[in-house]
PDB file of C-alpha atoms and ligand atoms in Angstrom:
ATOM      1  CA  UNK W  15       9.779  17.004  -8.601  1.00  0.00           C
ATOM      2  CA  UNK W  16       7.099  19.228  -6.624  1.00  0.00           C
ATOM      3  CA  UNK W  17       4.479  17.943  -3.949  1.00  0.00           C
ATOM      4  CA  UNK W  18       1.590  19.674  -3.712  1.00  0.00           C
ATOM      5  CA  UNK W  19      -1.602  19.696  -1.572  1.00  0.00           C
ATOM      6  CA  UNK W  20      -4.692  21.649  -3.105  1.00  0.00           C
ATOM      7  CA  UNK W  21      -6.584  20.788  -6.089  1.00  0.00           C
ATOM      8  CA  UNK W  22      -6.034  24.590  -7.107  1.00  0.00           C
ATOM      9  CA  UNK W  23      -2.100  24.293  -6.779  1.00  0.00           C
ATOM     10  CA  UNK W  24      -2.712  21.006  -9.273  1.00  0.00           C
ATOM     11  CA  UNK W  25      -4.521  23.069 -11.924  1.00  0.00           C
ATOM     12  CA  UNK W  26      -2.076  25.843 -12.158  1.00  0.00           C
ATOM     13  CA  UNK W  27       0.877  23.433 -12.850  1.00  0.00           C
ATOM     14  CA  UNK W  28      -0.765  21.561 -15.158  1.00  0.00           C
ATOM     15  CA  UNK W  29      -2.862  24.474 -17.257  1.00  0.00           C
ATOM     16  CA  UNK W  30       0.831  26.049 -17.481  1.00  0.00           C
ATOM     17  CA  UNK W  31       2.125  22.576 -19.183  1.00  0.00           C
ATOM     18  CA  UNK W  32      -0.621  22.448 -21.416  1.00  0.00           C
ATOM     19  CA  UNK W  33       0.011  25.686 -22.631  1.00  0.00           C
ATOM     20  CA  UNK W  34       3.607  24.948 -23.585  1.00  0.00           C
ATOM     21  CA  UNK W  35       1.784  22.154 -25.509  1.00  0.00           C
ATOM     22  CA  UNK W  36       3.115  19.023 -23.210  1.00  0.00           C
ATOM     23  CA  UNK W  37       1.344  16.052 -22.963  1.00  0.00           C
ATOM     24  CA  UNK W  38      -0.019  14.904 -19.504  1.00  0.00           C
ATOM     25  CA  UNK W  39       0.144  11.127 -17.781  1.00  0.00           C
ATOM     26  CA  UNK W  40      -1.845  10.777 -14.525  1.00  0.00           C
ATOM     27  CA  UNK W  41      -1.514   7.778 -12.347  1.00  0.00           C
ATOM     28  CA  UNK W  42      -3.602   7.529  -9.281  1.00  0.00           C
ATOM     29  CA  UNK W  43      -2.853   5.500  -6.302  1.00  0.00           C
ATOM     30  CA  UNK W  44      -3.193   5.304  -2.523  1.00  0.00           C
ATOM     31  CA  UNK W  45       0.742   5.632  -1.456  1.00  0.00           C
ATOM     32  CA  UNK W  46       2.568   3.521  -0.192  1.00  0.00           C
ATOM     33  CA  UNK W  47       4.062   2.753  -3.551  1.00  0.00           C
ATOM     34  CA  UNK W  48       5.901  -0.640  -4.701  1.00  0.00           C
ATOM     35  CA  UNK W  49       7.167  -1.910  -8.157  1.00  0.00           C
ATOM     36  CA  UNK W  50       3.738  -2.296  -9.140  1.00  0.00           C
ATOM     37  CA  UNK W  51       3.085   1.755  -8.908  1.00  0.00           C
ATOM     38  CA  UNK W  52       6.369   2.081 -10.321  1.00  0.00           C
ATOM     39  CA  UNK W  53       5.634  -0.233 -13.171  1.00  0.00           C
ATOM     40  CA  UNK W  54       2.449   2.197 -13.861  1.00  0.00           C
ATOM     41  CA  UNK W  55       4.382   5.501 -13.518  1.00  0.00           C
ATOM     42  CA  UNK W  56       7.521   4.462 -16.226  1.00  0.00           C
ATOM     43  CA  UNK W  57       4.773   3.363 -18.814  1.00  0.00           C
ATOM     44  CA  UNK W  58       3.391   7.209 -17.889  1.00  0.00           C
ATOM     45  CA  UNK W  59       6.795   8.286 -18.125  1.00  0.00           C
ATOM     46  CA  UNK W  60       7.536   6.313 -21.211  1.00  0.00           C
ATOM     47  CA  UNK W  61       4.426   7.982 -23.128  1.00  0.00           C
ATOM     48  CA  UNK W  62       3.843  11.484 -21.995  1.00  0.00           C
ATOM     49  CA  UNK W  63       6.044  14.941 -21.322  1.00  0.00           C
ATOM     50  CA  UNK W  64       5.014  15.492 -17.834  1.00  0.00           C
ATOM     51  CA  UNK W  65       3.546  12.277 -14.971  1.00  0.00           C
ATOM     52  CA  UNK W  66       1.244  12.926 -12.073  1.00  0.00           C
ATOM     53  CA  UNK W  67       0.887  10.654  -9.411  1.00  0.00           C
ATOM     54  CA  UNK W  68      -1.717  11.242  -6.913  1.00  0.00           C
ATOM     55  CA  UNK W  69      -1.464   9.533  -3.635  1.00  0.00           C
ATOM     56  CA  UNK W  70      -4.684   9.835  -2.069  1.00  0.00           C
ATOM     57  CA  UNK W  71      -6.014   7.222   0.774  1.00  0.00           C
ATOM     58  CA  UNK W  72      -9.065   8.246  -0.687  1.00  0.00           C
ATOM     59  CA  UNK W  73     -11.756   7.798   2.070  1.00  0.00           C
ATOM     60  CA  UNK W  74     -15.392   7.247   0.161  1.00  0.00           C
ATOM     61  CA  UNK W  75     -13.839   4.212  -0.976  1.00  0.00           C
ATOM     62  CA  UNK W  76     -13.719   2.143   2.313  1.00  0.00           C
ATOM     63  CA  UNK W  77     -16.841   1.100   4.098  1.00  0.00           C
ATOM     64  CA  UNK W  78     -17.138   1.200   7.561  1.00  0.00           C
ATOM     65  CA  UNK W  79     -14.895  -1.229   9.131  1.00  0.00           C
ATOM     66  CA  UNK W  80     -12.098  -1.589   6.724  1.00  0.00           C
ATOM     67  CA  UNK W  81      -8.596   0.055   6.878  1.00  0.00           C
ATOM     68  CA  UNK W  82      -9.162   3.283   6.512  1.00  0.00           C
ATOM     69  CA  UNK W  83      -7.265   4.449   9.525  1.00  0.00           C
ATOM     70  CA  UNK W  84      -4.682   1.514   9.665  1.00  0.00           C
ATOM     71  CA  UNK W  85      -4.005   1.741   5.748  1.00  0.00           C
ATOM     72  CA  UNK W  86      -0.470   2.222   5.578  1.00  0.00           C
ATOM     73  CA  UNK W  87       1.440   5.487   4.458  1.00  0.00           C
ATOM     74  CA  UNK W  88       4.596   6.892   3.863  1.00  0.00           C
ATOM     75  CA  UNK W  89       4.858  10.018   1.345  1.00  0.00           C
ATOM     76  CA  UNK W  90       8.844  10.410   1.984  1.00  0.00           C
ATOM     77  CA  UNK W  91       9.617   6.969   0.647  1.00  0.00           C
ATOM     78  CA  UNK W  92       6.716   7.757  -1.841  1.00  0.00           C
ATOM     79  CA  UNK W  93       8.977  10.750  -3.343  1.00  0.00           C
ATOM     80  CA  UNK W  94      11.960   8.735  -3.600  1.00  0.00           C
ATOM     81  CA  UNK W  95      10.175   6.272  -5.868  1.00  0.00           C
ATOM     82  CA  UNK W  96       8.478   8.508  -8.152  1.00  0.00           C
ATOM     83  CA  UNK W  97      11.662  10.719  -8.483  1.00  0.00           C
ATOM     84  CA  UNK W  98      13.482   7.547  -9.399  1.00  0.00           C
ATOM     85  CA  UNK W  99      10.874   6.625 -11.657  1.00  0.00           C
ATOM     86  CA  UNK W 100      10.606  10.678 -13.316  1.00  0.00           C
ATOM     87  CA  UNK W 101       7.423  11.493 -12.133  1.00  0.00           C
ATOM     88  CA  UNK W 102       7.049  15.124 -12.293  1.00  0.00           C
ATOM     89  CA  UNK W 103       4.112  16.090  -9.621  1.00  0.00           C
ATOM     90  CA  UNK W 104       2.887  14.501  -6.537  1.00  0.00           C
ATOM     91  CA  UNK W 105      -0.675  15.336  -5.915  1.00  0.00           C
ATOM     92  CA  UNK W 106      -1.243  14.674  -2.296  1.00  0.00           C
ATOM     93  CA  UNK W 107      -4.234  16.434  -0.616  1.00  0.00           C
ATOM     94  CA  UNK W 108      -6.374  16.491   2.658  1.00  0.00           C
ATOM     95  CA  UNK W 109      -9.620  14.241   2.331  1.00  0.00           C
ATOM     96  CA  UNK W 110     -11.041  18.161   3.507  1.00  0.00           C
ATOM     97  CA  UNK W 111      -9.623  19.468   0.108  1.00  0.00           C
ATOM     98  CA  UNK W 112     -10.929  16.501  -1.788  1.00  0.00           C
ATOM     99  CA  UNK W 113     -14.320  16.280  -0.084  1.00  0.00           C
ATOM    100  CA  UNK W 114     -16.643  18.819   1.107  1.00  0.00           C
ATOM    101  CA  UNK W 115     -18.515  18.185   4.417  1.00  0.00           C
ATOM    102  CA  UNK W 116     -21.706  18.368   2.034  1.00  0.00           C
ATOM    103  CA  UNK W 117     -20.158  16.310  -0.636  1.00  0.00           C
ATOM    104  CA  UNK W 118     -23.381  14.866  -3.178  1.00  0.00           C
ATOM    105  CA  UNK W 119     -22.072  13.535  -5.907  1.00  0.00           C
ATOM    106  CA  UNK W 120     -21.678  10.275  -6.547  1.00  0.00           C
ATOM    107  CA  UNK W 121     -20.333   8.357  -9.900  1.00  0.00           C
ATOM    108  CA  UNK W 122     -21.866   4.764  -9.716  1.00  0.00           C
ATOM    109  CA  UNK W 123     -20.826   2.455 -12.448  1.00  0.00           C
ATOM    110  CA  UNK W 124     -24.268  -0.159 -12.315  1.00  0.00           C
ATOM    111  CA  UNK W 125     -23.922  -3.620 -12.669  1.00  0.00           C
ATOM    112  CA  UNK W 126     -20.524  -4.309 -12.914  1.00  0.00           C
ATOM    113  CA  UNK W 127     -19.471  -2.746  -9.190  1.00  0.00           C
ATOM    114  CA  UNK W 128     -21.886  -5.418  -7.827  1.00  0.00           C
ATOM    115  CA  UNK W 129     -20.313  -8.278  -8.577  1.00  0.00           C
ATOM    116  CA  UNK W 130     -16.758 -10.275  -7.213  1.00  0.00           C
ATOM    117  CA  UNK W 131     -15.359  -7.466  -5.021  1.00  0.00           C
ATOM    118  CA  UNK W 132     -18.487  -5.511  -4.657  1.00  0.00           C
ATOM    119  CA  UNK W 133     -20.679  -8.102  -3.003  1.00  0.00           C
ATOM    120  CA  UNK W 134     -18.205  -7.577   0.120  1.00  0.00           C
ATOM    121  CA  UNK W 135     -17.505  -3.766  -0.621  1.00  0.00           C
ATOM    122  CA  UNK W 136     -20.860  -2.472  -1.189  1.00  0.00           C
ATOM    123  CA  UNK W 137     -19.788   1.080  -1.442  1.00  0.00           C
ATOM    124  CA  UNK W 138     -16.103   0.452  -2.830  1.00  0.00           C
ATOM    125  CA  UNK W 139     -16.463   0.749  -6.560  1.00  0.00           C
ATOM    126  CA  UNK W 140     -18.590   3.967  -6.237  1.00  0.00           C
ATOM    127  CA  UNK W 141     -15.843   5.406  -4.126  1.00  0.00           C
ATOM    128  CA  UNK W 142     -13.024   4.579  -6.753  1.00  0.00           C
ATOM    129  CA  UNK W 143     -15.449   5.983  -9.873  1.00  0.00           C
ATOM    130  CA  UNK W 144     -16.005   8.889  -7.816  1.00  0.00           C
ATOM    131  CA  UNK W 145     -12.019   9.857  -7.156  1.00  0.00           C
ATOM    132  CA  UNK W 146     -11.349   8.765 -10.829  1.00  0.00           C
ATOM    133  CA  UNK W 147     -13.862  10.928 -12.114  1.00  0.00           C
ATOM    134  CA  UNK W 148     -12.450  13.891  -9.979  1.00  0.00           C
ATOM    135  CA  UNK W 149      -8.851  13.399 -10.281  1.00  0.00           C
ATOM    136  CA  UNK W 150      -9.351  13.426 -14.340  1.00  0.00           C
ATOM    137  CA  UNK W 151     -11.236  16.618 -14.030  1.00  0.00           C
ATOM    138  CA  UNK W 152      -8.364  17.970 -11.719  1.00  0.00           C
ATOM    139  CA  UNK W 153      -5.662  17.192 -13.359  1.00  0.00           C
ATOM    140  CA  UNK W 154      -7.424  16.688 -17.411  1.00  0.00           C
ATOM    141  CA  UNK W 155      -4.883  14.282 -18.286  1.00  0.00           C
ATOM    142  CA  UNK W 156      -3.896  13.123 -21.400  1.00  0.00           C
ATOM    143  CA  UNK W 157      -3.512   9.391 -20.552  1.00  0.00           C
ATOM    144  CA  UNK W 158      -4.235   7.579 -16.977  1.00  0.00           C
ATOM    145  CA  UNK W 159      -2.665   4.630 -16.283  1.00  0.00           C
ATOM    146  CA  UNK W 160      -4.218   1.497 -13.861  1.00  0.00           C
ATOM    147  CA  UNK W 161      -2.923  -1.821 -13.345  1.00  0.00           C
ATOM    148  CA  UNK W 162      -4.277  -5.352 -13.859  1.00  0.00           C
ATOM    149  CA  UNK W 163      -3.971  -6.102 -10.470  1.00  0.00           C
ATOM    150  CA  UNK W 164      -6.851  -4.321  -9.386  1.00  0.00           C
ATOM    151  CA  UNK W 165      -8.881  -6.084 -12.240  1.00  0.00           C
ATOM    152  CA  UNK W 166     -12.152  -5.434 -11.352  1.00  0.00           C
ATOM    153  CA  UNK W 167     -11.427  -1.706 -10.901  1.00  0.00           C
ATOM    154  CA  UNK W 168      -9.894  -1.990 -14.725  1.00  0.00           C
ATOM    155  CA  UNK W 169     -12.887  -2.882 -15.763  1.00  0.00           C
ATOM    156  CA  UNK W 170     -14.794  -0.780 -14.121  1.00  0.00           C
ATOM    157  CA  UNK W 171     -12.349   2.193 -14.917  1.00  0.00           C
ATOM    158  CA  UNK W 172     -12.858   0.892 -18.416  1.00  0.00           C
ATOM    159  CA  UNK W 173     -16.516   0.957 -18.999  1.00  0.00           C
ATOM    160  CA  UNK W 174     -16.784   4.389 -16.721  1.00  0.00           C
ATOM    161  CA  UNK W 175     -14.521   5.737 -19.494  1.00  0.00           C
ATOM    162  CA  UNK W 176     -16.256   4.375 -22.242  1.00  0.00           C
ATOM    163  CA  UNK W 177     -19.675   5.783 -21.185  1.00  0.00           C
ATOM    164  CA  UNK W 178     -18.086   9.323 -20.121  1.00  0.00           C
ATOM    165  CA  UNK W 179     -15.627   9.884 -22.810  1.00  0.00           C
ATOM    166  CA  UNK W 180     -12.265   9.608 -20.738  1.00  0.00           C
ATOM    167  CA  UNK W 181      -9.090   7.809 -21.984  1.00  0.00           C
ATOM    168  CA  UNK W 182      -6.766   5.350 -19.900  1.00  0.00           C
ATOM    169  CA  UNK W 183      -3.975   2.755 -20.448  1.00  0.00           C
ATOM    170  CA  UNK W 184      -3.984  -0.959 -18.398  1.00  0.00           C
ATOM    171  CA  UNK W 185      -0.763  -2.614 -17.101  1.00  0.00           C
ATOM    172  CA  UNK W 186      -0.067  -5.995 -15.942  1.00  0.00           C
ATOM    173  CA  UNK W 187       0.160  -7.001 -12.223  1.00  0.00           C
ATOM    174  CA  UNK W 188       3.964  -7.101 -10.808  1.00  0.00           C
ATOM    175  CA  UNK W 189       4.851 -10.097  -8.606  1.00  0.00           C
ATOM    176  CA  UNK W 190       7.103 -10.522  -5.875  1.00  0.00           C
ATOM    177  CA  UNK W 191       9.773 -13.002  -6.820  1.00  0.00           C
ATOM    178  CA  UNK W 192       8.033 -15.580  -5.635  1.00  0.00           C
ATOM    179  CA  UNK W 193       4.708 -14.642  -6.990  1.00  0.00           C
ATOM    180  CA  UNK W 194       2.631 -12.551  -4.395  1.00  0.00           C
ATOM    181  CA  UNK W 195       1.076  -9.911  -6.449  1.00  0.00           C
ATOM    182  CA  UNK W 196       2.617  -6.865  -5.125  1.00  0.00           C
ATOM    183  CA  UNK W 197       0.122  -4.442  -2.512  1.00  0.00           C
ATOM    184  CA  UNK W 198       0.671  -2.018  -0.014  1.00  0.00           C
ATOM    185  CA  UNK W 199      -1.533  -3.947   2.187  1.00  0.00           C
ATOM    186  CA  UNK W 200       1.084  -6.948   2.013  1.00  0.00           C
ATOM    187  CA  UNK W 201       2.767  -5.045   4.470  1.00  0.00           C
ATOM    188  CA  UNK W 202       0.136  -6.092   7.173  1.00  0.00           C
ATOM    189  CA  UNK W 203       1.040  -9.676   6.674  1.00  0.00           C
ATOM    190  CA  UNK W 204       3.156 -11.606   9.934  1.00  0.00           C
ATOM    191  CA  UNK W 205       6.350 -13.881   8.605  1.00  0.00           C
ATOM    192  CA  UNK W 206       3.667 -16.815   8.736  1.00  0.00           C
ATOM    193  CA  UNK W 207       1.222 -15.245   6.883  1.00  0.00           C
ATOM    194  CA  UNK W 208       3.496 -14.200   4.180  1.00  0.00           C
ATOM    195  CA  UNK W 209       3.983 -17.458   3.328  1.00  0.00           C
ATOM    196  CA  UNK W 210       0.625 -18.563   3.428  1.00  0.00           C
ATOM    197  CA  UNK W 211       0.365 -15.680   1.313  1.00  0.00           C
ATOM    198  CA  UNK W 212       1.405 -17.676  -1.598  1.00  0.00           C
ATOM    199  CA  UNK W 213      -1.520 -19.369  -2.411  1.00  0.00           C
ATOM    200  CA  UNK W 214      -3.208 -16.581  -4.067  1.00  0.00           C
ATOM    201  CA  UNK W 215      -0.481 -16.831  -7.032  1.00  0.00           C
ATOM    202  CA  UNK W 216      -0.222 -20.723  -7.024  1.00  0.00           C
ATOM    203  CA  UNK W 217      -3.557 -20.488  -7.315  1.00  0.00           C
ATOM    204  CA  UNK W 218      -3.647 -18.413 -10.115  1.00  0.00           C
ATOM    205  CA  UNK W 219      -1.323 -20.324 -11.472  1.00  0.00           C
ATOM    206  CA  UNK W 220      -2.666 -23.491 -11.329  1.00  0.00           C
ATOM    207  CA  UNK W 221      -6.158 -21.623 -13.016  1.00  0.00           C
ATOM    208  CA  UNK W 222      -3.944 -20.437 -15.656  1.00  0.00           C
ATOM    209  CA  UNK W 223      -2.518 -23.533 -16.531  1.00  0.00           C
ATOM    210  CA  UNK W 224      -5.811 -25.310 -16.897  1.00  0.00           C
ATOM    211  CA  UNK W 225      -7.274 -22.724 -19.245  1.00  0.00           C
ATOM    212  CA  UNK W 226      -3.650 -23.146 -20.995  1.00  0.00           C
ATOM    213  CA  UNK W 227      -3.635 -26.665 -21.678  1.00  0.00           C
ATOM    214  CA  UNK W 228      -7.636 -25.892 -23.101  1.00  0.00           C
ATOM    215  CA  UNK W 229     -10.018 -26.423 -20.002  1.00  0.00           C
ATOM    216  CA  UNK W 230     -13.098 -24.809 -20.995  1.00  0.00           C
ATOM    217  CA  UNK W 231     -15.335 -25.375 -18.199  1.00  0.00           C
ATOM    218  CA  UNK W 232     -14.990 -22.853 -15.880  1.00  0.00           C
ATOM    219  CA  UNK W 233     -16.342 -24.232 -12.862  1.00  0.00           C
ATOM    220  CA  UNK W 234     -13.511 -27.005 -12.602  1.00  0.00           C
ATOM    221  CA  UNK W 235     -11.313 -24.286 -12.946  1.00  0.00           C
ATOM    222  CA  UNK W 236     -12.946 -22.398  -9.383  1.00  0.00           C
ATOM    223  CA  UNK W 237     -12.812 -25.622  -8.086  1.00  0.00           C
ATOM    224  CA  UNK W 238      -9.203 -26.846  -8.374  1.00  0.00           C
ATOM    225  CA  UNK W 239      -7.677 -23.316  -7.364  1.00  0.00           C
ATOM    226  CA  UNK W 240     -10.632 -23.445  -4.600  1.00  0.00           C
ATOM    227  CA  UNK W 241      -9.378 -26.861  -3.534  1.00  0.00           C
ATOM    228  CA  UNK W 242      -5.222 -25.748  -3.328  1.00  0.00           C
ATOM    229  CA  UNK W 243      -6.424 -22.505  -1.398  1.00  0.00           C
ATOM    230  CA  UNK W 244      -8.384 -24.410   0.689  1.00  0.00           C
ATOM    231  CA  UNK W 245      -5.221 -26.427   1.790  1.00  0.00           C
ATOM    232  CA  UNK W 246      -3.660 -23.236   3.304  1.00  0.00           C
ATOM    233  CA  UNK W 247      -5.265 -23.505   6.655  1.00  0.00           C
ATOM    234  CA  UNK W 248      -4.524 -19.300   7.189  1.00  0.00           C
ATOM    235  CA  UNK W 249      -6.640 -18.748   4.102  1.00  0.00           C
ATOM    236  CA  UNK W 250     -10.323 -17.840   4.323  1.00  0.00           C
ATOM    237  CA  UNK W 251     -11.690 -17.286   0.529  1.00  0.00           C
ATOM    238  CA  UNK W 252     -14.088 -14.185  -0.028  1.00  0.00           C
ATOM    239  CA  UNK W 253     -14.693 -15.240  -3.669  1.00  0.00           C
ATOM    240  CA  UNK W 254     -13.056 -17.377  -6.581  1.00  0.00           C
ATOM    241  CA  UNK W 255     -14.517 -16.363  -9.748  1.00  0.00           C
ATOM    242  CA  UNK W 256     -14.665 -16.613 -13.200  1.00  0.00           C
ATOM    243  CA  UNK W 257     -16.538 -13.582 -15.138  1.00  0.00           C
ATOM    244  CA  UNK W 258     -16.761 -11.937 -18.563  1.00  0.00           C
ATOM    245  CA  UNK W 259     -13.431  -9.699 -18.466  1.00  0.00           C
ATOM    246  CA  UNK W 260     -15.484  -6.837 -20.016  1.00  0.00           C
ATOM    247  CA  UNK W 261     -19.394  -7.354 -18.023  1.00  0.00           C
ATOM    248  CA  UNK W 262     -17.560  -8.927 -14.793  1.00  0.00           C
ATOM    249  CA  UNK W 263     -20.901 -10.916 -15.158  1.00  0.00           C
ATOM    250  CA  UNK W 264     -20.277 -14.941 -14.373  1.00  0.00           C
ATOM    251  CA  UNK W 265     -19.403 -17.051 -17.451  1.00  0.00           C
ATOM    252  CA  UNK W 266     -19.539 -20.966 -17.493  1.00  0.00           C
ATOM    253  CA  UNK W 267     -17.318 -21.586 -20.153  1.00  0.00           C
ATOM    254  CA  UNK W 268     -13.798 -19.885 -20.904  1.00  0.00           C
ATOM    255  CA  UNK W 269     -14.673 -17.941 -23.911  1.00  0.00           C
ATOM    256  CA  UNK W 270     -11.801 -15.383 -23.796  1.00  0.00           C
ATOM    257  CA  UNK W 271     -11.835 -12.799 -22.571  1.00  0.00           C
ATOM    258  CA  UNK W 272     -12.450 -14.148 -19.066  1.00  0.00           C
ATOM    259  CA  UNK W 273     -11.394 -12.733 -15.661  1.00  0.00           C
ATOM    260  CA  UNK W 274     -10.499 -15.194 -13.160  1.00  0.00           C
ATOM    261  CA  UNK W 275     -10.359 -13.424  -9.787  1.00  0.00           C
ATOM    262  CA  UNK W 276     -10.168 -13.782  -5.894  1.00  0.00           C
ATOM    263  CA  UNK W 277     -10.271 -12.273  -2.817  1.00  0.00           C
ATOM    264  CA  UNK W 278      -8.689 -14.242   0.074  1.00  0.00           C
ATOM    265  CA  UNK W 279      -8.456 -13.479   3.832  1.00  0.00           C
ATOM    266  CA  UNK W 280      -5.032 -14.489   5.186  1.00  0.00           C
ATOM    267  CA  UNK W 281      -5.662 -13.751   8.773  1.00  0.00           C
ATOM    268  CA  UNK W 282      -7.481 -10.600   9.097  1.00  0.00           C
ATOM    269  CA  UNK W 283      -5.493  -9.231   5.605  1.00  0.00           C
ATOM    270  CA  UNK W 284      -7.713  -9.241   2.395  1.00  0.00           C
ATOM    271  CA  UNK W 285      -5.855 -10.197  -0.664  1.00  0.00           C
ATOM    272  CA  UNK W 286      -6.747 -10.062  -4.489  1.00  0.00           C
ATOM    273  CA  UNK W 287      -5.164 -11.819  -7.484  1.00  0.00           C
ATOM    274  CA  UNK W 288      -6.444 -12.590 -10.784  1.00  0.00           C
ATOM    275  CA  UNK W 289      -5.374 -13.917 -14.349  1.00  0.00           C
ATOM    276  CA  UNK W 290      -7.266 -13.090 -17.891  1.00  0.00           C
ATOM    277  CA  UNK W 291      -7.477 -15.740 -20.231  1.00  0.00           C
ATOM    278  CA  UNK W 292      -7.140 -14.116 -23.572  1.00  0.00           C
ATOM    279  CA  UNK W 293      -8.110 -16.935 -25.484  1.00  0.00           C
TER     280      UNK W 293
HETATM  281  P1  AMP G   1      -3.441   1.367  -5.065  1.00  0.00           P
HETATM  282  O1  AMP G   1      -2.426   2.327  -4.524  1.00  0.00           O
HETATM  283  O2  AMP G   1      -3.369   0.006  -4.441  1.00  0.00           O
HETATM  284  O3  AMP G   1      -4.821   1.947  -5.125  1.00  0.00           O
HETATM  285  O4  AMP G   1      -3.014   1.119  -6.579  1.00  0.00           O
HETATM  286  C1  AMP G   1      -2.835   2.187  -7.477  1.00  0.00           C
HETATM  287  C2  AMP G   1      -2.669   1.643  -8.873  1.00  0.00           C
HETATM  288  O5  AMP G   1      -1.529   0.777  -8.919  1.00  0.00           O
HETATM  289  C3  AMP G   1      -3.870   0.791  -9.336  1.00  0.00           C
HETATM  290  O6  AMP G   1      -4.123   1.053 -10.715  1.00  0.00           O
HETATM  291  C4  AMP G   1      -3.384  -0.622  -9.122  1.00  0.00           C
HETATM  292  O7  AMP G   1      -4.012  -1.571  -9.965  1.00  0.00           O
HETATM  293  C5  AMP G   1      -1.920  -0.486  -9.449  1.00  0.00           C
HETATM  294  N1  AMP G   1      -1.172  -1.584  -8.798  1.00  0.00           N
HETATM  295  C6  AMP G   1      -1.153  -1.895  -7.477  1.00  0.00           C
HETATM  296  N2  AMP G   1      -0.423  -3.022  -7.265  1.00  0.00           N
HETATM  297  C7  AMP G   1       0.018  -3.425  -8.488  1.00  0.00           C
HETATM  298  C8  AMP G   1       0.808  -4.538  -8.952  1.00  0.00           C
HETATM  299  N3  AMP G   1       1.294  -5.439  -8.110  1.00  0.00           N
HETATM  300  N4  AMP G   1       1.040  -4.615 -10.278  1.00  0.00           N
HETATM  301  C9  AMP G   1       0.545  -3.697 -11.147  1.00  0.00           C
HETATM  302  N5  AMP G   1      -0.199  -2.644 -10.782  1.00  0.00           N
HETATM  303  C10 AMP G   1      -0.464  -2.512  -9.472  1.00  0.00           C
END
């Protein structure tokens, strides 16, 4: 498996695998990779000749503030995971290689990067459209891969594709065994907060199993999982909320598809969860 650094070294590889007619999975992350990347980069194996993985803390993503600097990384135990999982190319540049110091262009994805997430990342989903959009043209994949965990980014990923003629693949979000959605920011969490940790899933959970057993109104569904996160005195809620899976726009009743997502604080850590209720 080869690292490399420039967007140029990228091309080469990949023009010369296209040529022997190979097919091309990309999966982009931020490092720091868990069985949730992992999860993404078999399915890539799974389905296409040759994987990229790009591990980019990608820096027009985070506002000012946030954990840019602090955001964890570690491209040695990165290799080991994505040669155990058969990736074939690591794609890990300089922000200076990714960004010029005059940098313009922007891809915005309206409407849908305001809402859940974007009301407390103003700038966040631009950021993510705008690596997306670059890394495709970099490495002109045949099939990306992004996970459920990140939902609002699916469906952001989703309609940015629609509207500019890309082509990517959604997995589901991998759990701890004890149900914390898998992150690289977990790793910021103190023993106590771990635990308090927790109440994103039973949350989700307990959401889940009220839309299960045929709750349709989704405001007692907020409310419940707001009231059992509100019992974990560590945990400060961003947002709870239930949206149209495909407009993230806010939906009253749980006509599937709906998105039911959250952002919690567990002491200065910002966690996300979700479920979709397919109906
Ligand atoms: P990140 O490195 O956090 O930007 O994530 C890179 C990709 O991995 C995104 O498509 C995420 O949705 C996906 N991912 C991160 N954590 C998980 C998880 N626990 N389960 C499934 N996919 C995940």
């Amino acid at each position: 498996m080869k690292i490399v650094k420039t967007v140029d070294e990228v091309r080469v590889i990949v023009k010369e695998w296209k040529k022997e007619g190979l097919t091309v999975g990309l999966v982009p992350t931020m490092g720091f990779l868990h069985e949730g990347h992992k999860s993404l980069i078999t399915r890539a194996v799974s389905e296409n000749d040759r994987v990229v993985v790009s591990d980019f803390v990608n820096p027009t993503q985070f506002g000012v503030g946030e954990d840019l600097e602090s955001y964890p990384r570690d491209l040695e135990r990165d290799t080991m995971l994505c040669e155990e999982a058969g990736a074939n190319l690591i794609f890990n540049p300089e922000p200076e290689n990714m960004y010029f110091d005059d940098f313009s262009t922007y891809v915005n994805i309206e409407s849908l990067s305001e809402e859940l997430c974007g009301k407390s990342r103003p700038i966040h989903f631009r950021g993510v459209g705008t690596v997306v959009s670059k890394l495709f043209n970099i490495v002109n994949p045949d099939r990306a891969y992004f996970g459920q965990k990140d939902a609002q980014q699916l469906a952001i990923i989703k309609r940015m594709v629609r509207d500019l003629n890309f082509d990517i693949v959604g997995c589901p979000i991998i759990r701890e065994e004890d149900g914390l959605a898998k992150s690289s920011r977990n790793t910021y969490l103190s023993k106590d907060e771990r635990k308090a940790a927790l109440i994103l899933s039973k949350a989700v959970k307990l959401g889940e199993d009220m839309a299960k057993a045929g709750e349709k109104d989704t405001d007692k569904i907020v409310s419940e999982m707001i009231k059992l996160i509100e019992t974990e005195p560590m945990a400060k809620i961003d947002y709870v909320q239930a949206v149209d899976a495909v407009s993230v726009k806010p939906v009253k009743e749980m006509t599937a598809p709906v998105l039911v997502a959250m952002a919690v604080y567990i002491g200065k850590t910002r966690l996300i969860d979700n479920f979709i209720y397919e109906g």
